[in-house]
Short mmCIF file of N, CA and C in Angstrom, two decimals:
data_model
loop_
_atom_site.label_atom_id
_atom_site.label_comp_id
_atom_site.label_asym_id
_atom_site.label_seq_id
_atom_site.Cartn_x
_atom_site.Cartn_y
_atom_site.Cartn_z
N MET A 169 10.76 -2.09 13.29
CA MET A 169 12.19 -1.88 13.38
C MET A 169 12.70 -1.96 14.83
N LEU A 170 11.85 -2.29 15.76
CA LEU A 170 12.30 -2.35 17.14
C LEU A 170 12.92 -3.68 17.51
N LEU A 171 12.49 -4.75 16.87
CA LEU A 171 12.96 -6.08 17.23
C LEU A 171 13.49 -6.80 16.00
N ASP A 172 14.57 -7.54 16.17
CA ASP A 172 15.00 -8.38 15.06
C ASP A 172 14.56 -9.82 15.32
N GLN A 173 14.68 -10.66 14.34
CA GLN A 173 14.14 -12.02 14.41
C GLN A 173 14.75 -12.85 15.53
N SER A 174 15.99 -12.59 15.90
CA SER A 174 16.65 -13.39 16.92
C SER A 174 16.10 -13.14 18.32
N GLN A 175 15.23 -12.15 18.47
CA GLN A 175 14.74 -11.79 19.79
C GLN A 175 13.33 -12.31 20.07
N SER A 176 12.82 -13.18 19.23
CA SER A 176 11.44 -13.64 19.41
C SER A 176 11.25 -14.40 20.71
N ASN A 177 12.25 -15.16 21.18
CA ASN A 177 12.10 -15.87 22.45
C ASN A 177 12.01 -14.90 23.61
N ILE A 178 12.82 -13.85 23.58
CA ILE A 178 12.77 -12.84 24.64
C ILE A 178 11.42 -12.12 24.59
N TRP A 179 10.95 -11.81 23.39
CA TRP A 179 9.67 -11.13 23.22
C TRP A 179 8.54 -11.95 23.84
N ALA A 180 8.57 -13.24 23.62
CA ALA A 180 7.51 -14.11 24.14
C ALA A 180 7.49 -14.14 25.66
N SER A 181 8.65 -14.04 26.31
CA SER A 181 8.68 -14.16 27.76
C SER A 181 8.64 -12.82 28.49
N ASN A 182 9.14 -11.73 27.88
CA ASN A 182 9.17 -10.45 28.58
C ASN A 182 9.04 -9.28 27.60
N PRO A 183 7.87 -9.10 26.99
CA PRO A 183 7.74 -8.03 26.00
C PRO A 183 7.93 -6.63 26.60
N ALA A 184 7.46 -6.42 27.85
CA ALA A 184 7.57 -5.10 28.46
C ALA A 184 9.03 -4.73 28.72
N GLY A 185 9.87 -5.69 29.03
CA GLY A 185 11.27 -5.41 29.29
C GLY A 185 12.10 -5.29 28.04
N LEU A 186 11.72 -6.02 27.00
CA LEU A 186 12.50 -6.03 25.78
C LEU A 186 12.38 -4.73 24.99
N ILE A 187 11.20 -4.17 24.88
CA ILE A 187 10.99 -2.99 24.04
C ILE A 187 11.82 -1.79 24.52
N PRO A 188 11.77 -1.41 25.82
CA PRO A 188 12.60 -0.26 26.23
C PRO A 188 14.10 -0.49 26.03
N SER A 189 14.58 -1.68 26.32
CA SER A 189 16.01 -1.92 26.16
C SER A 189 16.38 -1.90 24.68
N ASN A 190 15.52 -2.40 23.83
CA ASN A 190 15.80 -2.39 22.40
C ASN A 190 15.70 -1.00 21.81
N SER A 191 14.78 -0.17 22.31
CA SER A 191 14.66 1.17 21.75
C SER A 191 15.92 1.98 22.01
N LYS A 192 16.60 1.76 23.15
CA LYS A 192 17.87 2.44 23.41
C LYS A 192 18.92 2.02 22.38
N THR A 193 18.97 0.74 22.06
CA THR A 193 19.92 0.24 21.07
C THR A 193 19.62 0.83 19.69
N VAL A 194 18.35 0.85 19.31
CA VAL A 194 17.97 1.39 18.01
C VAL A 194 18.30 2.88 17.94
N LYS A 195 18.07 3.64 19.02
CA LYS A 195 18.39 5.07 19.03
C LYS A 195 19.89 5.29 18.83
N LYS A 196 20.71 4.46 19.45
CA LYS A 196 22.16 4.59 19.26
C LYS A 196 22.54 4.38 17.80
N ASN A 197 21.82 3.50 17.12
CA ASN A 197 22.10 3.20 15.71
C ASN A 197 21.59 4.27 14.75
N LEU A 198 20.87 5.27 15.26
CA LEU A 198 20.37 6.34 14.40
C LEU A 198 21.48 7.30 13.97
N TRP A 199 22.58 7.33 14.71
CA TRP A 199 23.68 8.22 14.37
C TRP A 199 24.31 7.83 13.04
N THR A 200 24.70 8.82 12.29
CA THR A 200 25.47 8.58 11.08
C THR A 200 26.72 9.46 11.14
N GLU A 201 27.67 9.14 10.32
CA GLU A 201 28.92 9.88 10.32
C GLU A 201 28.75 11.32 9.85
N ASN A 202 27.72 11.58 9.06
CA ASN A 202 27.60 12.90 8.44
C ASN A 202 26.74 13.88 9.23
N SER A 203 26.46 13.63 10.49
CA SER A 203 25.70 14.61 11.27
C SER A 203 26.41 14.89 12.59
N SER A 204 26.30 16.14 13.04
CA SER A 204 26.94 16.56 14.29
C SER A 204 25.95 16.56 15.45
N LEU A 205 24.68 16.79 15.13
CA LEU A 205 23.65 16.87 16.15
C LEU A 205 22.49 15.96 15.79
N MET A 206 21.78 15.49 16.81
CA MET A 206 20.60 14.67 16.59
C MET A 206 19.47 15.22 17.45
N GLY A 207 18.34 15.52 16.82
CA GLY A 207 17.20 16.07 17.54
C GLY A 207 15.98 15.20 17.41
N PHE A 208 15.08 15.35 18.37
CA PHE A 208 13.79 14.66 18.38
C PHE A 208 12.74 15.71 18.68
N ILE A 209 11.65 15.72 17.89
CA ILE A 209 10.59 16.71 18.08
C ILE A 209 9.23 16.03 18.07
N ASP A 210 8.27 16.69 18.71
CA ASP A 210 6.89 16.21 18.65
C ASP A 210 5.95 17.36 18.98
N GLY A 211 4.74 17.25 18.46
CA GLY A 211 3.69 18.21 18.76
C GLY A 211 2.49 17.48 19.32
N SER A 212 1.75 18.17 20.16
CA SER A 212 0.55 17.58 20.76
C SER A 212 -0.60 18.56 20.57
N TRP A 213 -1.78 18.04 20.23
CA TRP A 213 -2.95 18.89 20.05
C TRP A 213 -4.18 18.08 20.41
N LYS A 214 -5.02 18.65 21.23
CA LYS A 214 -6.26 17.99 21.63
C LYS A 214 -7.43 18.95 21.49
N LYS A 215 -8.46 18.49 20.81
CA LYS A 215 -9.70 19.25 20.72
C LYS A 215 -10.53 18.91 21.94
N ARG A 216 -11.03 19.94 22.61
CA ARG A 216 -11.83 19.71 23.80
C ARG A 216 -13.22 20.29 23.59
N VAL A 217 -14.23 19.57 24.02
CA VAL A 217 -15.61 20.01 23.88
C VAL A 217 -15.90 21.11 24.90
N ASN A 218 -16.49 22.19 24.44
CA ASN A 218 -16.88 23.33 25.27
C ASN A 218 -15.71 23.98 26.00
N GLN A 219 -14.50 23.79 25.51
CA GLN A 219 -13.30 24.41 26.07
C GLN A 219 -12.37 24.75 24.92
N ASP A 220 -11.37 25.55 25.23
CA ASP A 220 -10.34 25.84 24.23
C ASP A 220 -9.54 24.57 23.95
N ASP A 221 -9.10 24.43 22.70
CA ASP A 221 -8.20 23.33 22.37
C ASP A 221 -6.87 23.56 23.10
N ILE A 222 -6.14 22.49 23.35
CA ILE A 222 -4.83 22.65 23.96
C ILE A 222 -3.77 22.03 23.04
N ALA A 223 -2.63 22.68 22.99
CA ALA A 223 -1.55 22.21 22.13
C ALA A 223 -0.21 22.49 22.81
N GLY A 224 0.74 21.63 22.52
CA GLY A 224 2.08 21.81 23.07
C GLY A 224 3.12 21.24 22.13
N ILE A 225 4.35 21.65 22.37
CA ILE A 225 5.47 21.12 21.61
C ILE A 225 6.56 20.68 22.59
N GLY A 226 7.39 19.79 22.12
CA GLY A 226 8.50 19.34 22.95
C GLY A 226 9.57 18.73 22.08
N GLY A 227 10.76 18.71 22.63
CA GLY A 227 11.85 18.09 21.90
C GLY A 227 13.16 18.19 22.66
N HIS A 228 14.15 17.53 22.11
CA HIS A 228 15.49 17.57 22.70
C HIS A 228 16.52 17.40 21.60
N LEU A 229 17.73 17.89 21.89
CA LEU A 229 18.83 17.91 20.94
C LEU A 229 20.07 17.35 21.63
N HIS A 230 20.81 16.50 20.92
CA HIS A 230 22.00 15.84 21.48
C HIS A 230 23.21 16.09 20.59
N ASP A 231 24.39 16.11 21.22
CA ASP A 231 25.63 16.21 20.46
C ASP A 231 26.11 14.82 20.05
N ARG A 232 27.26 14.75 19.38
CA ARG A 232 27.77 13.46 18.87
C ARG A 232 28.04 12.44 19.96
N GLU A 233 28.36 12.92 21.15
CA GLU A 233 28.63 12.00 22.26
C GLU A 233 27.36 11.53 22.94
N GLY A 234 26.22 12.00 22.48
CA GLY A 234 24.94 11.60 23.07
C GLY A 234 24.51 12.47 24.23
N ASN A 235 25.26 13.53 24.52
CA ASN A 235 24.90 14.43 25.61
C ASN A 235 23.75 15.33 25.17
N MET A 236 22.75 15.47 26.03
CA MET A 236 21.65 16.38 25.73
C MET A 236 22.17 17.80 25.86
N ILE A 237 21.94 18.61 24.82
CA ILE A 237 22.38 20.00 24.87
C ILE A 237 21.20 20.98 24.89
N LEU A 238 20.01 20.49 24.56
CA LEU A 238 18.82 21.36 24.58
C LEU A 238 17.60 20.51 24.85
N MET A 239 16.69 21.06 25.65
CA MET A 239 15.39 20.43 25.90
C MET A 239 14.36 21.56 25.93
N PHE A 240 13.19 21.32 25.33
CA PHE A 240 12.13 22.33 25.39
C PHE A 240 10.77 21.66 25.52
N SER A 241 9.85 22.39 26.16
CA SER A 241 8.50 21.88 26.39
C SER A 241 7.61 23.07 26.74
N GLY A 242 6.52 23.21 26.00
CA GLY A 242 5.63 24.32 26.33
C GLY A 242 4.41 24.39 25.43
N PRO A 243 3.52 25.31 25.76
CA PRO A 243 2.27 25.45 25.02
C PRO A 243 2.46 26.25 23.73
N VAL A 244 1.59 25.98 22.77
CA VAL A 244 1.53 26.76 21.53
C VAL A 244 0.06 26.95 21.18
N SER A 245 -0.20 27.95 20.37
CA SER A 245 -1.57 28.18 19.88
C SER A 245 -1.65 27.68 18.46
N THR A 246 -2.22 26.51 18.27
CA THR A 246 -2.34 25.95 16.93
C THR A 246 -3.75 25.42 16.72
N THR A 247 -4.03 25.10 15.48
CA THR A 247 -5.37 24.65 15.11
C THR A 247 -5.44 23.18 14.75
N SER A 248 -4.30 22.48 14.80
CA SER A 248 -4.30 21.06 14.45
C SER A 248 -3.03 20.39 14.96
N ALA A 249 -3.05 19.08 14.93
CA ALA A 249 -1.86 18.31 15.33
C ALA A 249 -0.70 18.58 14.38
N LEU A 250 -0.98 18.66 13.09
CA LEU A 250 0.07 18.91 12.11
C LEU A 250 0.75 20.25 12.34
N VAL A 251 -0.03 21.28 12.63
CA VAL A 251 0.56 22.60 12.88
C VAL A 251 1.40 22.57 14.16
N SER A 252 0.99 21.80 15.15
CA SER A 252 1.80 21.63 16.36
C SER A 252 3.15 20.99 16.02
N GLU A 253 3.12 19.99 15.15
CA GLU A 253 4.37 19.34 14.72
C GLU A 253 5.27 20.34 14.01
N MET A 254 4.69 21.20 13.16
CA MET A 254 5.47 22.22 12.46
C MET A 254 6.05 23.24 13.43
N GLU A 255 5.27 23.59 14.44
CA GLU A 255 5.76 24.52 15.47
C GLU A 255 6.97 23.94 16.19
N ALA A 256 6.93 22.64 16.48
CA ALA A 256 8.06 21.99 17.16
C ALA A 256 9.30 22.05 16.28
N LEU A 257 9.15 21.78 14.98
CA LEU A 257 10.29 21.85 14.06
C LEU A 257 10.82 23.28 13.99
N TRP A 258 9.94 24.25 13.82
CA TRP A 258 10.35 25.65 13.75
C TRP A 258 11.10 26.06 15.02
N PHE A 259 10.58 25.68 16.18
CA PHE A 259 11.19 26.06 17.45
C PHE A 259 12.61 25.49 17.55
N LEU A 260 12.78 24.20 17.21
CA LEU A 260 14.10 23.59 17.29
C LEU A 260 15.06 24.24 16.30
N LEU A 261 14.62 24.45 15.06
CA LEU A 261 15.49 25.08 14.06
C LEU A 261 15.89 26.49 14.48
N GLU A 262 14.97 27.23 15.08
CA GLU A 262 15.28 28.58 15.54
C GLU A 262 16.33 28.56 16.64
N LYS A 263 16.20 27.62 17.57
CA LYS A 263 17.19 27.51 18.64
C LYS A 263 18.56 27.13 18.08
N ILE A 264 18.59 26.22 17.13
CA ILE A 264 19.87 25.83 16.51
C ILE A 264 20.47 27.02 15.77
N ASN A 265 19.64 27.75 15.03
CA ASN A 265 20.10 28.89 14.24
C ASN A 265 20.74 29.97 15.11
N ASN A 266 20.26 30.12 16.33
CA ASN A 266 20.78 31.15 17.24
C ASN A 266 21.78 30.57 18.23
N SER A 267 22.47 29.52 17.86
CA SER A 267 23.40 28.86 18.76
C SER A 267 24.77 28.69 18.09
N PRO A 268 25.75 28.26 18.86
CA PRO A 268 27.07 27.99 18.25
C PRO A 268 27.03 26.83 17.25
N TRP A 269 25.95 26.05 17.23
CA TRP A 269 25.82 24.90 16.33
C TRP A 269 25.10 25.23 15.04
N SER A 270 24.94 26.51 14.72
CA SER A 270 24.15 26.91 13.56
C SER A 270 24.69 26.38 12.23
N GLN A 271 25.97 26.07 12.16
CA GLN A 271 26.57 25.56 10.92
C GLN A 271 26.68 24.04 10.91
N SER A 272 26.14 23.39 11.93
CA SER A 272 26.24 21.93 12.05
C SER A 272 25.22 21.22 11.18
N LYS A 273 25.55 20.00 10.79
CA LYS A 273 24.59 19.11 10.12
C LYS A 273 23.74 18.47 11.21
N VAL A 274 22.42 18.57 11.07
CA VAL A 274 21.50 18.09 12.11
C VAL A 274 20.56 17.04 11.53
N LYS A 275 20.43 15.95 12.25
CA LYS A 275 19.43 14.93 11.93
C LYS A 275 18.29 15.11 12.91
N ILE A 276 17.10 15.43 12.40
CA ILE A 276 15.95 15.66 13.26
C ILE A 276 14.96 14.52 13.03
N HIS A 277 14.48 13.93 14.11
CA HIS A 277 13.58 12.79 14.05
C HIS A 277 12.18 13.18 14.50
N SER A 278 11.20 12.69 13.75
CA SER A 278 9.79 12.95 14.06
C SER A 278 8.99 11.69 13.75
N ASP A 279 7.88 11.53 14.45
CA ASP A 279 7.00 10.39 14.14
C ASP A 279 5.82 10.81 13.26
N CYS A 280 5.88 12.02 12.68
CA CYS A 280 4.80 12.55 11.86
C CYS A 280 5.17 12.50 10.37
N GLN A 281 4.67 11.50 9.67
CA GLN A 281 5.00 11.33 8.26
C GLN A 281 4.49 12.49 7.41
N GLU A 282 3.34 13.05 7.75
CA GLU A 282 2.78 14.16 6.98
C GLU A 282 3.71 15.38 7.03
N LEU A 283 4.25 15.68 8.19
CA LEU A 283 5.22 16.78 8.32
C LEU A 283 6.44 16.51 7.45
N ILE A 284 6.96 15.31 7.51
CA ILE A 284 8.15 14.96 6.74
C ILE A 284 7.89 15.11 5.25
N ASP A 285 6.72 14.66 4.79
CA ASP A 285 6.38 14.78 3.37
C ASP A 285 6.31 16.24 2.93
N ILE A 286 5.71 17.09 3.75
CA ILE A 286 5.59 18.52 3.42
C ILE A 286 6.97 19.17 3.36
N ILE A 287 7.81 18.88 4.33
CA ILE A 287 9.16 19.48 4.37
C ILE A 287 9.99 18.99 3.18
N GLN A 288 9.94 17.69 2.89
CA GLN A 288 10.70 17.15 1.76
C GLN A 288 10.26 17.79 0.45
N GLU A 289 8.95 17.89 0.26
CA GLU A 289 8.42 18.48 -0.97
C GLU A 289 8.87 19.93 -1.10
N SER A 290 8.85 20.67 -0.02
CA SER A 290 9.23 22.09 -0.06
C SER A 290 10.73 22.28 -0.23
N LYS A 291 11.54 21.37 0.33
CA LYS A 291 12.99 21.50 0.20
C LYS A 291 13.47 21.21 -1.22
N PHE A 292 12.76 20.31 -1.91
CA PHE A 292 13.25 19.86 -3.21
C PHE A 292 12.42 20.34 -4.39
N SER A 293 11.54 21.30 -4.14
CA SER A 293 10.78 21.88 -5.26
C SER A 293 10.65 23.38 -5.02
N ASN A 294 10.17 24.07 -6.00
CA ASN A 294 9.97 25.51 -5.85
C ASN A 294 8.64 25.84 -5.19
N ASN A 295 7.82 24.83 -4.94
CA ASN A 295 6.50 25.07 -4.35
C ASN A 295 6.55 24.82 -2.85
N SER A 296 6.21 25.83 -2.08
CA SER A 296 6.16 25.64 -0.64
C SER A 296 4.71 25.36 -0.24
N HIS A 297 4.56 24.50 0.73
CA HIS A 297 3.24 24.12 1.22
C HIS A 297 2.59 25.32 1.90
N TRP A 298 1.28 25.45 1.78
CA TRP A 298 0.58 26.61 2.33
C TRP A 298 0.67 26.69 3.86
N LEU A 299 0.96 25.58 4.55
CA LEU A 299 1.08 25.62 6.00
C LEU A 299 2.43 26.12 6.49
N LEU A 300 3.42 26.20 5.61
CA LEU A 300 4.75 26.61 6.02
C LEU A 300 4.83 28.13 6.12
N SER A 301 5.23 28.62 7.29
CA SER A 301 5.37 30.06 7.49
C SER A 301 6.65 30.56 6.83
N LYS A 302 6.72 31.87 6.61
CA LYS A 302 7.94 32.45 6.04
C LYS A 302 9.11 32.24 6.97
N ASP A 303 8.87 32.30 8.29
CA ASP A 303 9.95 32.08 9.26
C ASP A 303 10.52 30.68 9.13
N LEU A 304 9.63 29.69 9.04
CA LEU A 304 10.10 28.31 8.91
C LEU A 304 10.82 28.10 7.58
N LEU A 305 10.30 28.65 6.51
CA LEU A 305 10.96 28.52 5.20
C LEU A 305 12.35 29.15 5.23
N SER A 306 12.49 30.28 5.89
CA SER A 306 13.79 30.93 6.01
C SER A 306 14.77 30.06 6.78
N LEU A 307 14.33 29.49 7.90
CA LEU A 307 15.19 28.61 8.69
C LEU A 307 15.58 27.36 7.91
N MET A 308 14.62 26.83 7.14
CA MET A 308 14.91 25.64 6.34
C MET A 308 16.02 25.91 5.34
N GLY A 309 16.11 27.14 4.85
CA GLY A 309 17.14 27.50 3.89
C GLY A 309 18.49 27.77 4.52
N SER A 310 18.51 28.05 5.82
CA SER A 310 19.78 28.43 6.44
C SER A 310 20.41 27.34 7.31
N ILE A 311 19.67 26.29 7.63
CA ILE A 311 20.20 25.23 8.48
C ILE A 311 20.30 23.94 7.69
N ASN A 312 21.42 23.28 7.83
CA ASN A 312 21.66 22.01 7.14
C ASN A 312 21.05 20.88 7.99
N PHE A 313 19.83 20.48 7.66
CA PHE A 313 19.16 19.46 8.45
C PHE A 313 18.48 18.43 7.56
N GLU A 314 18.28 17.28 8.15
CA GLU A 314 17.54 16.20 7.52
C GLU A 314 16.45 15.79 8.48
N LEU A 315 15.22 15.67 7.99
CA LEU A 315 14.08 15.27 8.82
C LEU A 315 13.77 13.81 8.51
N ILE A 316 13.77 12.98 9.55
CA ILE A 316 13.66 11.54 9.38
C ILE A 316 12.51 10.99 10.21
N LYS A 317 11.77 10.06 9.61
CA LYS A 317 10.65 9.39 10.30
C LYS A 317 11.19 8.29 11.19
N ILE A 318 10.68 8.27 12.42
CA ILE A 318 10.99 7.17 13.34
C ILE A 318 9.69 6.68 13.94
N PRO A 319 9.66 5.44 14.41
CA PRO A 319 8.45 4.92 15.05
C PRO A 319 8.13 5.74 16.31
N ARG A 320 6.85 5.85 16.62
CA ARG A 320 6.39 6.61 17.78
C ARG A 320 7.10 6.17 19.05
N MET A 321 7.35 4.88 19.18
CA MET A 321 7.99 4.37 20.40
C MET A 321 9.37 4.98 20.61
N LEU A 322 10.10 5.25 19.52
CA LEU A 322 11.43 5.83 19.65
C LEU A 322 11.38 7.34 19.91
N ASN A 323 10.21 7.92 19.80
CA ASN A 323 10.05 9.36 20.02
C ASN A 323 9.34 9.64 21.34
N ASP A 324 9.42 8.71 22.27
CA ASP A 324 8.65 8.80 23.50
C ASP A 324 9.01 10.00 24.37
N ASN A 325 10.29 10.37 24.44
CA ASN A 325 10.68 11.52 25.26
C ASN A 325 10.13 12.82 24.70
N ALA A 326 10.24 13.02 23.39
CA ALA A 326 9.70 14.23 22.77
C ALA A 326 8.17 14.26 22.90
N ASP A 327 7.55 13.11 22.76
CA ASP A 327 6.09 13.02 22.91
C ASP A 327 5.67 13.44 24.32
N SER A 328 6.39 12.95 25.31
CA SER A 328 6.09 13.29 26.69
C SER A 328 6.29 14.78 26.95
N LEU A 329 7.35 15.36 26.40
CA LEU A 329 7.59 16.79 26.55
C LEU A 329 6.49 17.62 25.89
N ALA A 330 6.01 17.18 24.72
CA ALA A 330 4.94 17.91 24.03
C ALA A 330 3.62 17.80 24.79
N THR A 331 3.31 16.61 25.27
CA THR A 331 2.06 16.41 26.00
C THR A 331 2.05 17.24 27.28
N ARG A 332 3.16 17.22 28.01
CA ARG A 332 3.26 18.04 29.23
C ARG A 332 3.31 19.52 28.88
N GLY A 333 3.91 19.84 27.75
CA GLY A 333 3.98 21.24 27.31
C GLY A 333 2.61 21.85 27.09
N ALA A 334 1.68 21.04 26.61
CA ALA A 334 0.32 21.53 26.38
C ALA A 334 -0.35 21.95 27.69
N MET A 335 0.07 21.37 28.78
CA MET A 335 -0.50 21.68 30.10
C MET A 335 0.20 22.86 30.79
N ARG A 336 1.34 23.28 30.26
CA ARG A 336 2.10 24.36 30.89
C ARG A 336 1.50 25.72 30.54
N THR A 337 1.91 26.72 31.30
CA THR A 337 1.47 28.09 31.00
C THR A 337 2.53 28.86 30.20
N SER A 338 3.78 28.36 30.21
CA SER A 338 4.84 29.01 29.46
C SER A 338 5.85 27.97 28.98
N MET A 339 6.65 28.39 28.02
CA MET A 339 7.65 27.51 27.43
C MET A 339 8.83 27.36 28.39
N ILE A 340 9.31 26.13 28.51
CA ILE A 340 10.52 25.84 29.27
C ILE A 340 11.59 25.45 28.26
N VAL A 341 12.71 26.15 28.31
CA VAL A 341 13.84 25.87 27.43
C VAL A 341 15.07 25.71 28.31
N SER A 342 15.77 24.63 28.14
CA SER A 342 16.97 24.39 28.95
C SER A 342 18.13 24.01 28.05
N TRP A 343 19.16 24.85 28.04
CA TRP A 343 20.42 24.50 27.38
C TRP A 343 21.25 23.79 28.43
N CYS A 344 21.68 22.59 28.12
CA CYS A 344 22.41 21.79 29.11
C CYS A 344 23.90 21.92 28.93
#
């Protein structure tokens, strides 16, 4: 979804330049009329031999004009990449819930299909997945959000925040 057919000549001559410029265009097209906020989340988890595993979360939230209103990056204690992804979603939903935007429709983007499948199944059935905490389930019921899969390349900023977050000693949260 990053390139359309008319760009094959540009791709052949300058692939490194085309992808970043195209990803900005594709991100702009992610907006829909029925959402007030757009978020991006990611989790990072690495198993290390003879050391503690490291994990981090990161993400950012934008208003309708494209202005960043929230950014976060920091460490979490998790046991897998999937749980790190869930932590990132929970963290963003919690921040939205405790903000003036708590009643807004939010489009949240992730590159983790497994997370999206679990959330969709839990939102539309009476069965909640065993990995979902009560806190996350409560937030899911109180915030009007849609979780959408995007290619990893379009989630590069959240990925970078999560990767750097795993190396931090504390969470950094910035309301802009």
